Coordinates of C-alpha atoms in Angstrom, one line a residue:
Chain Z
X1 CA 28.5 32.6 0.2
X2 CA 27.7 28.9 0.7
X3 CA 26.5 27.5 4.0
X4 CA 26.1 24.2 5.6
X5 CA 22.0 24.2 5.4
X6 CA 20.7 25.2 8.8
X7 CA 17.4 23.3 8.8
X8 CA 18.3 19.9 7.7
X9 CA 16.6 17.0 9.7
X10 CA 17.6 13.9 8.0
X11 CA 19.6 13.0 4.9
X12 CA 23.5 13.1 4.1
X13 CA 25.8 15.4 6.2
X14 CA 28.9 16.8 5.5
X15 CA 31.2 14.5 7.7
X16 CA 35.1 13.7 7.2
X17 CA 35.7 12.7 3.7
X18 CA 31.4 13.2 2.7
X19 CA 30.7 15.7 0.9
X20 CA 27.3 17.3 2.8
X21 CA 24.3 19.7 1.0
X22 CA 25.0 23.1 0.8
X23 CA 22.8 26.9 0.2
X24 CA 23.5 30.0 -1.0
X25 CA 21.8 33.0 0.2
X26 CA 19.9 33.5 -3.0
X27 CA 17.2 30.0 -1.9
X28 CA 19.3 27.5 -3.9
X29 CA 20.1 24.0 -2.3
X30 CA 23.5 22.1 -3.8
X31 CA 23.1 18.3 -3.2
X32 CA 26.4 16.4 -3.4
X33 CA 25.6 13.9 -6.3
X34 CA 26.2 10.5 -4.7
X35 CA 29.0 8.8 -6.2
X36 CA 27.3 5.3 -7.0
X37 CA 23.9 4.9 -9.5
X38 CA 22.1 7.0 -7.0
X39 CA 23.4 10.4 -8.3
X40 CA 22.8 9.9 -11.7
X41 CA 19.5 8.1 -11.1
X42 CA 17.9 11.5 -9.1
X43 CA 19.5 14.0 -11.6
X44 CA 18.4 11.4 -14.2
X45 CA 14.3 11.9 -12.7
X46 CA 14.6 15.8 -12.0
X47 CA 15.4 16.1 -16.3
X48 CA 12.4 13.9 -16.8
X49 CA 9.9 15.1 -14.4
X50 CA 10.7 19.2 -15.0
X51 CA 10.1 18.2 -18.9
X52 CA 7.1 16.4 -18.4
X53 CA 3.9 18.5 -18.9
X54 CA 1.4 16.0 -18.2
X55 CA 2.1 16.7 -14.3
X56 CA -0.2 19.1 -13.5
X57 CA 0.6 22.2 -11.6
X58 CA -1.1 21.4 -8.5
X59 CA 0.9 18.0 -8.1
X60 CA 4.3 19.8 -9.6
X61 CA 4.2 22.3 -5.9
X62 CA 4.8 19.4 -4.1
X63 CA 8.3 18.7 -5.8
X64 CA 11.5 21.5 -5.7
X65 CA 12.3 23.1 -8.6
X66 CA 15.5 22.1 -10.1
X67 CA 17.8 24.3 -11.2
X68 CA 19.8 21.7 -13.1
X69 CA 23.8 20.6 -11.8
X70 CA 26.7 22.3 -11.1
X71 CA 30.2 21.5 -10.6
X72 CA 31.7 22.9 -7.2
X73 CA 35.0 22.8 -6.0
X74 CA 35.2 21.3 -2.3
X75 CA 37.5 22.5 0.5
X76 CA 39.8 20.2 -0.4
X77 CA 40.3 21.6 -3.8
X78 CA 38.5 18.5 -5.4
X79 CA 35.5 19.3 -8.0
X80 CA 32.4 17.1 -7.4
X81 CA 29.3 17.7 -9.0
X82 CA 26.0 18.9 -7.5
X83 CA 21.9 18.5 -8.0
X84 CA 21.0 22.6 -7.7
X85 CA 17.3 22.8 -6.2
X86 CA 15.2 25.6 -4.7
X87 CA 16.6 25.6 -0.6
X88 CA 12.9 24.5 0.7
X89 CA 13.5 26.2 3.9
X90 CA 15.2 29.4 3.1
X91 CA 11.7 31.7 3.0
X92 CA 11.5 30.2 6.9
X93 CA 12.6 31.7 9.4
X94 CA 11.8 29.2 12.1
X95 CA 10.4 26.8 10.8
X96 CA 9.5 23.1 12.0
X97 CA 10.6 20.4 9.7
X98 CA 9.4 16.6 9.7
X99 CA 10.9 14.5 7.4
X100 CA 9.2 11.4 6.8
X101 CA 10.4 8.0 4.5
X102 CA 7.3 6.7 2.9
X103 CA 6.5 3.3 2.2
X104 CA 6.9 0.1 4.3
X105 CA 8.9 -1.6 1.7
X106 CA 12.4 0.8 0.8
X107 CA 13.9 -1.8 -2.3
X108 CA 12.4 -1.5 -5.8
X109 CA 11.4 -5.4 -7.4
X110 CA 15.0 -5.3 -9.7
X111 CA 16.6 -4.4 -6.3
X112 CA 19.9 -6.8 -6.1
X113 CA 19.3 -9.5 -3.6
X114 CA 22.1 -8.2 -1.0
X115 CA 20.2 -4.6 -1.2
X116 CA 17.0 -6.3 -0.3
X117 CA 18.6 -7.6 2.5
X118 CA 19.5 -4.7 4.0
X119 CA 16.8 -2.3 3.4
X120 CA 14.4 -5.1 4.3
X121 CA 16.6 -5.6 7.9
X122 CA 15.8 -1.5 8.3
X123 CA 12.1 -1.5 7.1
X124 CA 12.0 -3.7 10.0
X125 CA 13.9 -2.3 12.8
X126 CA 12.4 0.7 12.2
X127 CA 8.4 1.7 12.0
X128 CA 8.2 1.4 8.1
X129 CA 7.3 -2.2 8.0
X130 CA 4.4 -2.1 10.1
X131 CA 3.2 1.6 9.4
X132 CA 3.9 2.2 6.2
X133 CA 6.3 5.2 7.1
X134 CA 9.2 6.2 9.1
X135 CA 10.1 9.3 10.7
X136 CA 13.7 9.9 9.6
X137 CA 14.2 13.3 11.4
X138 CA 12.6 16.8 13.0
X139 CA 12.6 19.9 14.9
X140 CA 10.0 22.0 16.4
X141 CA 10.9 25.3 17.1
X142 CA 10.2 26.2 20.8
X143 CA 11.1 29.5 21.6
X144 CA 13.8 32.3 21.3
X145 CA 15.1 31.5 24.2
X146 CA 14.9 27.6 24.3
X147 CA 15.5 27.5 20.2
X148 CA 14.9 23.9 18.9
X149 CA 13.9 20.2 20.1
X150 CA 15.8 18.3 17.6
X151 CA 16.0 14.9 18.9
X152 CA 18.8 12.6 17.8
X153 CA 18.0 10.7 14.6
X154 CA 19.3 7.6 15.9
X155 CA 16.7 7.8 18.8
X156 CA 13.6 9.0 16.2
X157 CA 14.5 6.0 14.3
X158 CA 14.0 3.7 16.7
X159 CA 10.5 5.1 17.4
X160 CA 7.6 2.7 18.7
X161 CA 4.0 3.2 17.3
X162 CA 3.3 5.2 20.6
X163 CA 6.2 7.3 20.1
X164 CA 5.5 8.5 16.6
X165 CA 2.0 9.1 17.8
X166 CA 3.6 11.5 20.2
X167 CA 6.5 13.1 18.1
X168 CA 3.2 14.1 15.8
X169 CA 1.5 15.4 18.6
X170 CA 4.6 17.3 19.8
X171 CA 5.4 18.4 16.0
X172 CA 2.1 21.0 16.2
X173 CA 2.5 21.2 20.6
X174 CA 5.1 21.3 22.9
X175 CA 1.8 22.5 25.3
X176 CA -0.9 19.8 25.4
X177 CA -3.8 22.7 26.3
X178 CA -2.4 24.6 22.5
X179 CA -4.6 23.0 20.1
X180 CA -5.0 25.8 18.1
X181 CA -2.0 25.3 16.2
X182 CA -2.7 21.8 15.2
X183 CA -5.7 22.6 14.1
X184 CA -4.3 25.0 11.6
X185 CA -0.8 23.2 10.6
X186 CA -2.9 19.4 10.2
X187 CA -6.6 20.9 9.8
X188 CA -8.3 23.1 7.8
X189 CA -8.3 23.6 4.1
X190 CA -5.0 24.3 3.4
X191 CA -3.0 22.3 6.0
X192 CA -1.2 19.3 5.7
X193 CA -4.2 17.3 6.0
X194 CA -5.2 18.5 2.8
X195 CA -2.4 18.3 1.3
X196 CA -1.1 15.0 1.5
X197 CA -5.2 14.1 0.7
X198 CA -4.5 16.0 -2.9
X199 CA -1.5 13.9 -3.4
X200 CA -3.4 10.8 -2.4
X201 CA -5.9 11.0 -5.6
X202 CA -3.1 11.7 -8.1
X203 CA -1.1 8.8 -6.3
X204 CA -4.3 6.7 -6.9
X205 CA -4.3 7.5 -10.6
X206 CA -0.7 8.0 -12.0
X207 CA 1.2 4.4 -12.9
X208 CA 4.4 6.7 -14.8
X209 CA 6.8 6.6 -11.3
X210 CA 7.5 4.5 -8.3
X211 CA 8.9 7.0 -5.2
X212 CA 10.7 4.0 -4.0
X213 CA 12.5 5.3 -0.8
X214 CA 11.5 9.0 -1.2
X215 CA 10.1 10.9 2.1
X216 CA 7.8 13.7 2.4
X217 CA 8.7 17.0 3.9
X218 CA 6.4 18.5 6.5
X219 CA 7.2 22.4 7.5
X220 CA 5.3 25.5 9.4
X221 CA 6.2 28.3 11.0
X222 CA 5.2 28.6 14.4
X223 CA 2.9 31.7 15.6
X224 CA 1.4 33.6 17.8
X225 CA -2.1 34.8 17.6
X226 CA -1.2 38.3 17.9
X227 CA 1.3 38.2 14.3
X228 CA -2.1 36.9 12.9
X229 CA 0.1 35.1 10.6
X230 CA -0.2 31.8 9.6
X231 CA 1.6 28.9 10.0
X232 CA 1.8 28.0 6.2
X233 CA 2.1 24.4 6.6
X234 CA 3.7 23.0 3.5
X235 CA 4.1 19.3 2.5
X236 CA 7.4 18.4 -0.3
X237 CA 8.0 15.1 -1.8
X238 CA 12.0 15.3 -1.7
X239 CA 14.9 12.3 -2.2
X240 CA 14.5 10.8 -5.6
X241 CA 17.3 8.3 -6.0
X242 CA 15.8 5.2 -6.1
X243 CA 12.5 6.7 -8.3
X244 CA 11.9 3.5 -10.9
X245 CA 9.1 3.3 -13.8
X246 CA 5.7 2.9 -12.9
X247 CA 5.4 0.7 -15.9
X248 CA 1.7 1.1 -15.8
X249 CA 1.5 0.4 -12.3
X250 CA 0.4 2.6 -9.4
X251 CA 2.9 3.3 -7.0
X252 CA 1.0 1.1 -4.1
X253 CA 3.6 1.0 -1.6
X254 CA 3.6 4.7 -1.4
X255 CA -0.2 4.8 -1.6
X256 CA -0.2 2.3 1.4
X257 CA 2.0 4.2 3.2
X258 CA 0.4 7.8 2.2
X259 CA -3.0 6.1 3.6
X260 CA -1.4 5.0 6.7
X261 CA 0.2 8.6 7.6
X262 CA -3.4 10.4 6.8
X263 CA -4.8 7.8 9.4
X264 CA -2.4 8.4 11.7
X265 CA -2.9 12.2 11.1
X266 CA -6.6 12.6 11.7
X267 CA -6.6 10.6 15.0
X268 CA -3.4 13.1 16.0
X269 CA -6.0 16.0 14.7
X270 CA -8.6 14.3 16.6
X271 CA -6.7 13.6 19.9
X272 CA -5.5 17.0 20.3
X273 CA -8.8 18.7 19.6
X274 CA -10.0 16.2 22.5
X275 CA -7.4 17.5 24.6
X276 CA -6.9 13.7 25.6
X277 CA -3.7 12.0 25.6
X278 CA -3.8 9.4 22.6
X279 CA -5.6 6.3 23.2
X280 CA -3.4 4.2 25.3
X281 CA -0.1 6.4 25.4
X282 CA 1.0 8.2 28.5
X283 CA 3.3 11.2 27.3
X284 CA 5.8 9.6 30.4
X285 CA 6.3 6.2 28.7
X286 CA 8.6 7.5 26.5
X287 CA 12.7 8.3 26.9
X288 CA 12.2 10.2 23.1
X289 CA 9.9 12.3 24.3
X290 CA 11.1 13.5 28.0
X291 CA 14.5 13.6 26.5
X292 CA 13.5 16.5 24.5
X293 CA 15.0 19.2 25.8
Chain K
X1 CA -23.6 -36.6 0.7
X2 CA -19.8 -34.6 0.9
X3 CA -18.1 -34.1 -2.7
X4 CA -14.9 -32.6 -3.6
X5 CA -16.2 -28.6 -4.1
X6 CA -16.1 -28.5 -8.5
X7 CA -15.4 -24.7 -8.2
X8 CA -12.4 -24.2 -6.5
X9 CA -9.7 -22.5 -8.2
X10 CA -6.7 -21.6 -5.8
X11 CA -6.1 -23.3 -2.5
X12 CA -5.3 -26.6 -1.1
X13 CA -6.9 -29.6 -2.8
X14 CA -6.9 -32.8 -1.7
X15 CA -3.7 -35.3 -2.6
X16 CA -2.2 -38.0 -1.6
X17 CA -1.9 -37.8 2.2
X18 CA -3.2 -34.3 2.0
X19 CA -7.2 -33.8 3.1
X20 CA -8.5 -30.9 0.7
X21 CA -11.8 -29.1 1.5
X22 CA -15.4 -30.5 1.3
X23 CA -18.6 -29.4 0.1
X24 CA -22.5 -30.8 1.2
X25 CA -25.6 -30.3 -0.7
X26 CA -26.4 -28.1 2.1
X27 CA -24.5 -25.3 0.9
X28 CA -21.8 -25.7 3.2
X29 CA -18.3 -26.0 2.8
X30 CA -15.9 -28.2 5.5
X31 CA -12.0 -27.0 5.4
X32 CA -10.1 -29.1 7.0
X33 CA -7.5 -26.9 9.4
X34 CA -4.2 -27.0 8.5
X35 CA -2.0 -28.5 10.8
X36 CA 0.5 -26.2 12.5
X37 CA -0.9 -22.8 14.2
X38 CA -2.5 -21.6 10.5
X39 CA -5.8 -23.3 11.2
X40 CA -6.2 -22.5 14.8
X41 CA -5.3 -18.7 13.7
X42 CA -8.5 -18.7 11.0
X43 CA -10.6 -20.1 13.0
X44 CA -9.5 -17.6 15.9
X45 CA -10.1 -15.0 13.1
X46 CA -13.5 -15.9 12.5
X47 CA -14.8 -16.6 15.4
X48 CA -13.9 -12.8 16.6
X49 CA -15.1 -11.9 13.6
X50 CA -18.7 -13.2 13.7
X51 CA -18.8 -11.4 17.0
X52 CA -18.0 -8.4 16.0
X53 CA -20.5 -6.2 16.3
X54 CA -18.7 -3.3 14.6
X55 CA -18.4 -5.0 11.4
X56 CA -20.8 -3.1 8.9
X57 CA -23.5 -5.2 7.0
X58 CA -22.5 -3.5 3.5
X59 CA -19.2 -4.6 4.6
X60 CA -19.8 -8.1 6.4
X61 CA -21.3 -9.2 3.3
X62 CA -18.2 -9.3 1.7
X63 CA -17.0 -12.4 3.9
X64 CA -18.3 -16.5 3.9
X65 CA -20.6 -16.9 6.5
X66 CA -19.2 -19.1 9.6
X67 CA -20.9 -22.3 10.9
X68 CA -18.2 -22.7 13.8
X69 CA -16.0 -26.0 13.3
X70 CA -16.9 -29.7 13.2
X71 CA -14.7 -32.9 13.5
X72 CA -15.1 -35.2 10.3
X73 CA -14.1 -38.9 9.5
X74 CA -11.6 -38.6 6.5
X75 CA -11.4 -41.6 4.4
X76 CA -8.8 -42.9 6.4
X77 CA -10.5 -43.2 9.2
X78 CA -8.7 -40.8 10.9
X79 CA -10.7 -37.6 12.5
X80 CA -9.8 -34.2 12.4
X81 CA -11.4 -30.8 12.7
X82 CA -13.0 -28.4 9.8
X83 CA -13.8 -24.8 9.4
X84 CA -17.5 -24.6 8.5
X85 CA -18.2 -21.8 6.0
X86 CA -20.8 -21.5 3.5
X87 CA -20.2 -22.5 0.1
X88 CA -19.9 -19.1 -1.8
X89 CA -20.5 -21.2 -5.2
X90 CA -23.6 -23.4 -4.2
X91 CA -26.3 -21.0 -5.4
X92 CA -24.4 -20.9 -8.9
X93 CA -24.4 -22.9 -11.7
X94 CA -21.5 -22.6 -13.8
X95 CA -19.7 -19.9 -12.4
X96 CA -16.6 -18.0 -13.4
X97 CA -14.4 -17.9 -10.7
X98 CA -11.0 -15.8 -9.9
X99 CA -9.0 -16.0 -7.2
X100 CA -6.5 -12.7 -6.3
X101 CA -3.8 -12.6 -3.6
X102 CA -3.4 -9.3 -2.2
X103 CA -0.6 -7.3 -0.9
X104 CA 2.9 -6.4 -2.5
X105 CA 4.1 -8.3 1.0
X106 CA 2.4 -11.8 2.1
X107 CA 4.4 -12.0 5.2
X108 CA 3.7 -10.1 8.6
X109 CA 5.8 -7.7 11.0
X110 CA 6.4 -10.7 13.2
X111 CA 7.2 -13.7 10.9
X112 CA 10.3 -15.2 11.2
X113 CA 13.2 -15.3 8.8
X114 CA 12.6 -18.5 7.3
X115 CA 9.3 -17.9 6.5
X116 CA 10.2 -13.7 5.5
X117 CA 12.7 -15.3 3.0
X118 CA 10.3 -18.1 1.4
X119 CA 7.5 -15.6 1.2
X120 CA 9.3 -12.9 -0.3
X121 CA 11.1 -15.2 -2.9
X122 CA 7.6 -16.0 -4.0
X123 CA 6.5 -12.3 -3.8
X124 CA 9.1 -11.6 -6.7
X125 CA 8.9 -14.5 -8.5
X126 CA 5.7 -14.2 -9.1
X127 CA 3.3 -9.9 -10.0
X128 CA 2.9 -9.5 -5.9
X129 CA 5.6 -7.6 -5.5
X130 CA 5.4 -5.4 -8.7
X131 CA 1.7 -5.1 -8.6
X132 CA 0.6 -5.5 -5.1
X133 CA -1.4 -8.8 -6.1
X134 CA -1.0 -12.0 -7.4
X135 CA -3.4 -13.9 -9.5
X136 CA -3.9 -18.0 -8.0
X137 CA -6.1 -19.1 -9.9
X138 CA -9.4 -18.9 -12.3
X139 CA -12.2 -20.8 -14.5
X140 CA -13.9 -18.9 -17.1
X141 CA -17.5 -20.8 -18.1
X142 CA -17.1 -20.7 -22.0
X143 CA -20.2 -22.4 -23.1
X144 CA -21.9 -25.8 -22.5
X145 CA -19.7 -27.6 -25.2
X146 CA -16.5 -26.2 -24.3
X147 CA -16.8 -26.0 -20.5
X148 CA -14.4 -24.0 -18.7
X149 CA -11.2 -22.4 -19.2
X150 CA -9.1 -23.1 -16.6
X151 CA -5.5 -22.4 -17.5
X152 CA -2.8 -24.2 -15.2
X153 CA -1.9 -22.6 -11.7
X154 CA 1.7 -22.7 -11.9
X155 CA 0.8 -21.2 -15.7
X156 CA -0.9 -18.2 -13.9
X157 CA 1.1 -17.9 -10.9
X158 CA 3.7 -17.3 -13.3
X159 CA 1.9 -14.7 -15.3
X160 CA 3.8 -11.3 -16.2
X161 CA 1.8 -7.9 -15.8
X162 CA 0.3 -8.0 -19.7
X163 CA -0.8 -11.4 -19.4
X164 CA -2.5 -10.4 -15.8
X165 CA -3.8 -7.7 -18.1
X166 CA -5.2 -10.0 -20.5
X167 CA -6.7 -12.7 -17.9
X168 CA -8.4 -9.6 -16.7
X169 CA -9.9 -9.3 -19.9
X170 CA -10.7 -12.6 -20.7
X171 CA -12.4 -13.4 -17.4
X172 CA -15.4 -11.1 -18.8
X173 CA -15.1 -11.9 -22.6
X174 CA -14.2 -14.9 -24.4
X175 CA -15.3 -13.0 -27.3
X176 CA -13.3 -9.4 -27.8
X177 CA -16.3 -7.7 -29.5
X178 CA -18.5 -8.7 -26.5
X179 CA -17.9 -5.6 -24.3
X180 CA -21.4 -6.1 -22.6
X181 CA -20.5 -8.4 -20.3
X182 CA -17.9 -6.6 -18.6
X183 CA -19.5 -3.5 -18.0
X184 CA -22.3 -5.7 -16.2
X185 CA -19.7 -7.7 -14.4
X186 CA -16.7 -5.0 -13.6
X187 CA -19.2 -1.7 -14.2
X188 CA -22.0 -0.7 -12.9
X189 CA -23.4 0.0 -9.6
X190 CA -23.4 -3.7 -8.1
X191 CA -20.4 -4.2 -10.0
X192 CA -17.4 -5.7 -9.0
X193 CA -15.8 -2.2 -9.1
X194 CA -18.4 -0.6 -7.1
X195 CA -17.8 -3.5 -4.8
X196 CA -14.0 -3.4 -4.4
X197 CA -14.9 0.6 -3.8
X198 CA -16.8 0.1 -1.1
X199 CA -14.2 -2.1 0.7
X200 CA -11.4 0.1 0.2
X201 CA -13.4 2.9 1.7
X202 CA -13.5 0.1 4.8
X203 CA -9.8 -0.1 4.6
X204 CA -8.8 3.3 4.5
X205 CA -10.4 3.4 8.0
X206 CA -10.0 -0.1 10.1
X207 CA -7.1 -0.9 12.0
X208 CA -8.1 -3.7 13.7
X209 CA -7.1 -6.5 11.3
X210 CA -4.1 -7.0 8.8
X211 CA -5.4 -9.2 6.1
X212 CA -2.2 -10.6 5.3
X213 CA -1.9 -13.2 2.7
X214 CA -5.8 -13.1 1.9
X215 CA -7.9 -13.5 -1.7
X216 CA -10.5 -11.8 -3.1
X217 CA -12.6 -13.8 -4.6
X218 CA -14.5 -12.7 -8.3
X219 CA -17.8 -14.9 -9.0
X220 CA -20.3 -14.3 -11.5
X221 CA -22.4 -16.0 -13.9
X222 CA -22.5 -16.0 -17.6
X223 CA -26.0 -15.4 -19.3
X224 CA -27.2 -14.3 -22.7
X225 CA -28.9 -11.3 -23.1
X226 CA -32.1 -13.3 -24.2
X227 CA -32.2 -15.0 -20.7
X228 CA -32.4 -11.3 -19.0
X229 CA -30.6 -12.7 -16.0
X230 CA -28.2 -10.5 -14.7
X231 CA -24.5 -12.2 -14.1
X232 CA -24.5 -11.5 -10.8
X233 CA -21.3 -10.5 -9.8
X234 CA -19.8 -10.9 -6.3
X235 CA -16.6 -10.0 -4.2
X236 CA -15.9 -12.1 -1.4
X237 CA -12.8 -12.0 1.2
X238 CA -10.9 -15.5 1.8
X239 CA -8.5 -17.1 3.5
X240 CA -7.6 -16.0 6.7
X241 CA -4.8 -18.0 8.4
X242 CA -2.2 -14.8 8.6
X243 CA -4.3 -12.2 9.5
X244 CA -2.6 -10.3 12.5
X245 CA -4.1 -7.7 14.4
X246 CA -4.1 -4.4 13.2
X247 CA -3.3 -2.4 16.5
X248 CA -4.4 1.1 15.8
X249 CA -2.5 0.9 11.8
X250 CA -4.4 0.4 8.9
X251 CA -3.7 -2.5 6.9
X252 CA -1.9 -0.4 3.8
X253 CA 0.0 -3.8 2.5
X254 CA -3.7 -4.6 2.0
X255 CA -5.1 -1.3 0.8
X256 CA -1.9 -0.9 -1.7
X257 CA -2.7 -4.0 -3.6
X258 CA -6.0 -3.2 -3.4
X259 CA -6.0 0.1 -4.6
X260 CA -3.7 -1.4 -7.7
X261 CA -6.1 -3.8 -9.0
X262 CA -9.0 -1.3 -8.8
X263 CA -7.1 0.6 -11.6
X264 CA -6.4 -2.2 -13.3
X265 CA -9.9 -3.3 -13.6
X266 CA -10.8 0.4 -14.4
X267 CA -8.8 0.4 -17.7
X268 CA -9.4 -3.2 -18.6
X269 CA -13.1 -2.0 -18.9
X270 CA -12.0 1.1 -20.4
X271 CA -9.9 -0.6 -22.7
X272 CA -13.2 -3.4 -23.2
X273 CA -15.2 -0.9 -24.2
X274 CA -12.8 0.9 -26.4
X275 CA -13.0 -2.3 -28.2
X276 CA -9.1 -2.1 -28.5
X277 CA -6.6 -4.7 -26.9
X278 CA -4.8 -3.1 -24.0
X279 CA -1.9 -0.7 -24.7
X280 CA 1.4 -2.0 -25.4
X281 CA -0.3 -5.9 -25.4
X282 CA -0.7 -8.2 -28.5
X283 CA -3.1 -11.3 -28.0
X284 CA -1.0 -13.5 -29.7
X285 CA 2.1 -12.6 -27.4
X286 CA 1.5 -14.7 -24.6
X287 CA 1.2 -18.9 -24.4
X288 CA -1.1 -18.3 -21.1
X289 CA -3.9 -17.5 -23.3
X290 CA -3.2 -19.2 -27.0
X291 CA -3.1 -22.5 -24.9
X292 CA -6.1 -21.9 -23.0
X293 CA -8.5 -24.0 -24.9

């Protein structure tokens, strides 16, 4: 009945002696509770954000529901308790997943000075430091035949500038000359564009949480003219561990980083409707992207 | 002719063995360039941008006006070079002045560890980090008996977020029924708000300069209703030693603080002309402004 999740691009595996996420077949996600503060600390948000009724309902579509915890016994015979949210991906049947860490600073201001140390060492190694954002994982669904282009995390990590300006390019192409589809998965009025500009006003307004950490969730389904379906690009706020109080503050290193990632967006929108390579990037400059598959 | 500029609130001043900055009765105002590659980097920055011929008006108005650099006799006799700006206070009389570090982050991408370590110390120590700016420093004109108030830097530098809520209030009233003057000097449409609006519009865009470690600067003047002069008030850019370039990112550390102290400002005038003192805040709770004068 339970499966490892199929579509997961970033995030705790199951590994020996880790507990990994699992789904049922009725859309449910089970998330391991992790052992330390962290567990108790994203359970602790899900109870207050599902209660709180000042969030309006076209904010709340942006979150999972949850469906409260669960104790499950492991393989090994051991119970360990579990966060039980709506499995994001199981209405997909292909879909293409971007999972992005927002915010150039990962540590919270009562962060513990050896914490600090080491998220600030991988704010800098990676892009988040000087973008604002990270890319943390994907896959883009090719083809039957060729199935994914799931590059390895440790490589997406290490993405330059240039390369995340291509992995967003590639996320809506894997043919330069199809523009159509990013048009329709970034653009239009209800594409991720959109979407992350609706969550840009209530982040420029609401001073009750700091997403400290989290990342947001980009998915589509990819499709040919003829199914005249759409893509249904859909953006998620998921990962809520280190959420702290706002306090009365807005959350500006999300903000910052948001603002940086709808930039970086709207030239990708831009660049691909110009059916130009992006400004100073050849596609062959980079081992990420010609590794691909 | 040169005197020792009476407005200055945050900055380097002049000590023993240290030069501070200068002012003429010109209108001009001579800071001497700090030593090590700080004052060759602002003058870099504002030489490029004077020449700039991108820069907006509505938005080049926002920065002091640049009259190149000029080698002046200290009292030492010993030369050494200046950064020729205008003097933002020399058209006012007694103005109230407040100075406002922005960013959650003063450092860069590229700064080394010493300096990552010093800055960030000082990040937490003092609201940067929490609130994505700092207040360093302010005079509020209280009448031609009193003079100004002009609490101690360390004293603000040190201030938690309800006393940064409170300066914010009394830089527009000495007087908590007089709401008037702050809807002239943080409302309205040449308000500072409508100011700091227009600039963040600016920075949701540019990505050509990361404004690291830079001040806004808040100037207006005091007047009675019976003198029908308006206050005037003014936003102006400063200090520019650590800006880096932007290379196709927006400057988000920048636009994060930014965004932050727009919503503070919002509710202190919300809270002004409620007539109430801000929520959660007593104005007896804090020795920053019982000692003020």
């Amino acid at each position: 009945m339970f499966k490892i999740p199929p579509h997961q691009v970033a995030g705790h595996h199951a590994s020996n002696g880790t507990l990994g996420p699992l789904v049922d077949d009725s859309g449910r996600f089970y998330k391991p509770l992790q052992g330390d503060e962290r567990g108790s600390a994203e359970v602790a948000f899900y109870e207050q954000f599902s209660a709180n009724t000042e969030i309006p309902d076209r904010i709340r579509r942006f979150f999972p529901v949850f469906h409260g915890t669960q104790v499950m016994k492991a393989s090994d015979g051991v119970e360990h308790p579990h966060i039980v949210l709506e499995d994001l991906a199981s209405s997909r049947v292909n879909p293409t997943i971007m999972d992005i860490k927002i915010g150039s600073r990962t540590f919270g201001p009562e962060a513990s000075d050896e914490y600090i140390a080491k998220c600030l060492k991988r704010d800098r190694e990676t892009t988040s430091l000087r973008l604002g954002f990270r890319i943390s994982g994907l896959q883009v669904y090719i083809s039957e035949e060729v199935g994914f282009y799931k590059p390895p995390r440790d490589l997406v990590l290490k993405s330059t500038t240039d390369e995340v300006k291509l992995l967003f390019r590639r996320f809506v192409s894997d043919d330069p000359t199809n523009h159509v589809l990013a048009s329709e998965v970034y653009g239009g009025p209800n594409g991720i564009l959109a979407q992350l500009l609706e969550l840009k006003v209530w982040f420029e307004d609401q001073t009750v949480y700091h997403f400290c950490a989290c990342s947001l969730l980009f998915m589509y389904e990819k499709t040919t003219a003829s199914e005249g379906a759409s893509p249904n690009p859909q953006v998620k706020l998921i990962d809520f561990a280190h959420v702290t109080e706002g306090k009365g503050v807005i959350d500006h290193n999300f903000l910052g980083g948001l603002c940086s990632l709808i930039k970086f967006l709207s030239e990708a929108l831009e660049d691909l409707k110009d059916h130009d390579a992006p400004k100073g990037v050849t596609q062959e400059s980079t081992a990420l992207v010609d590794n691909g598959h």
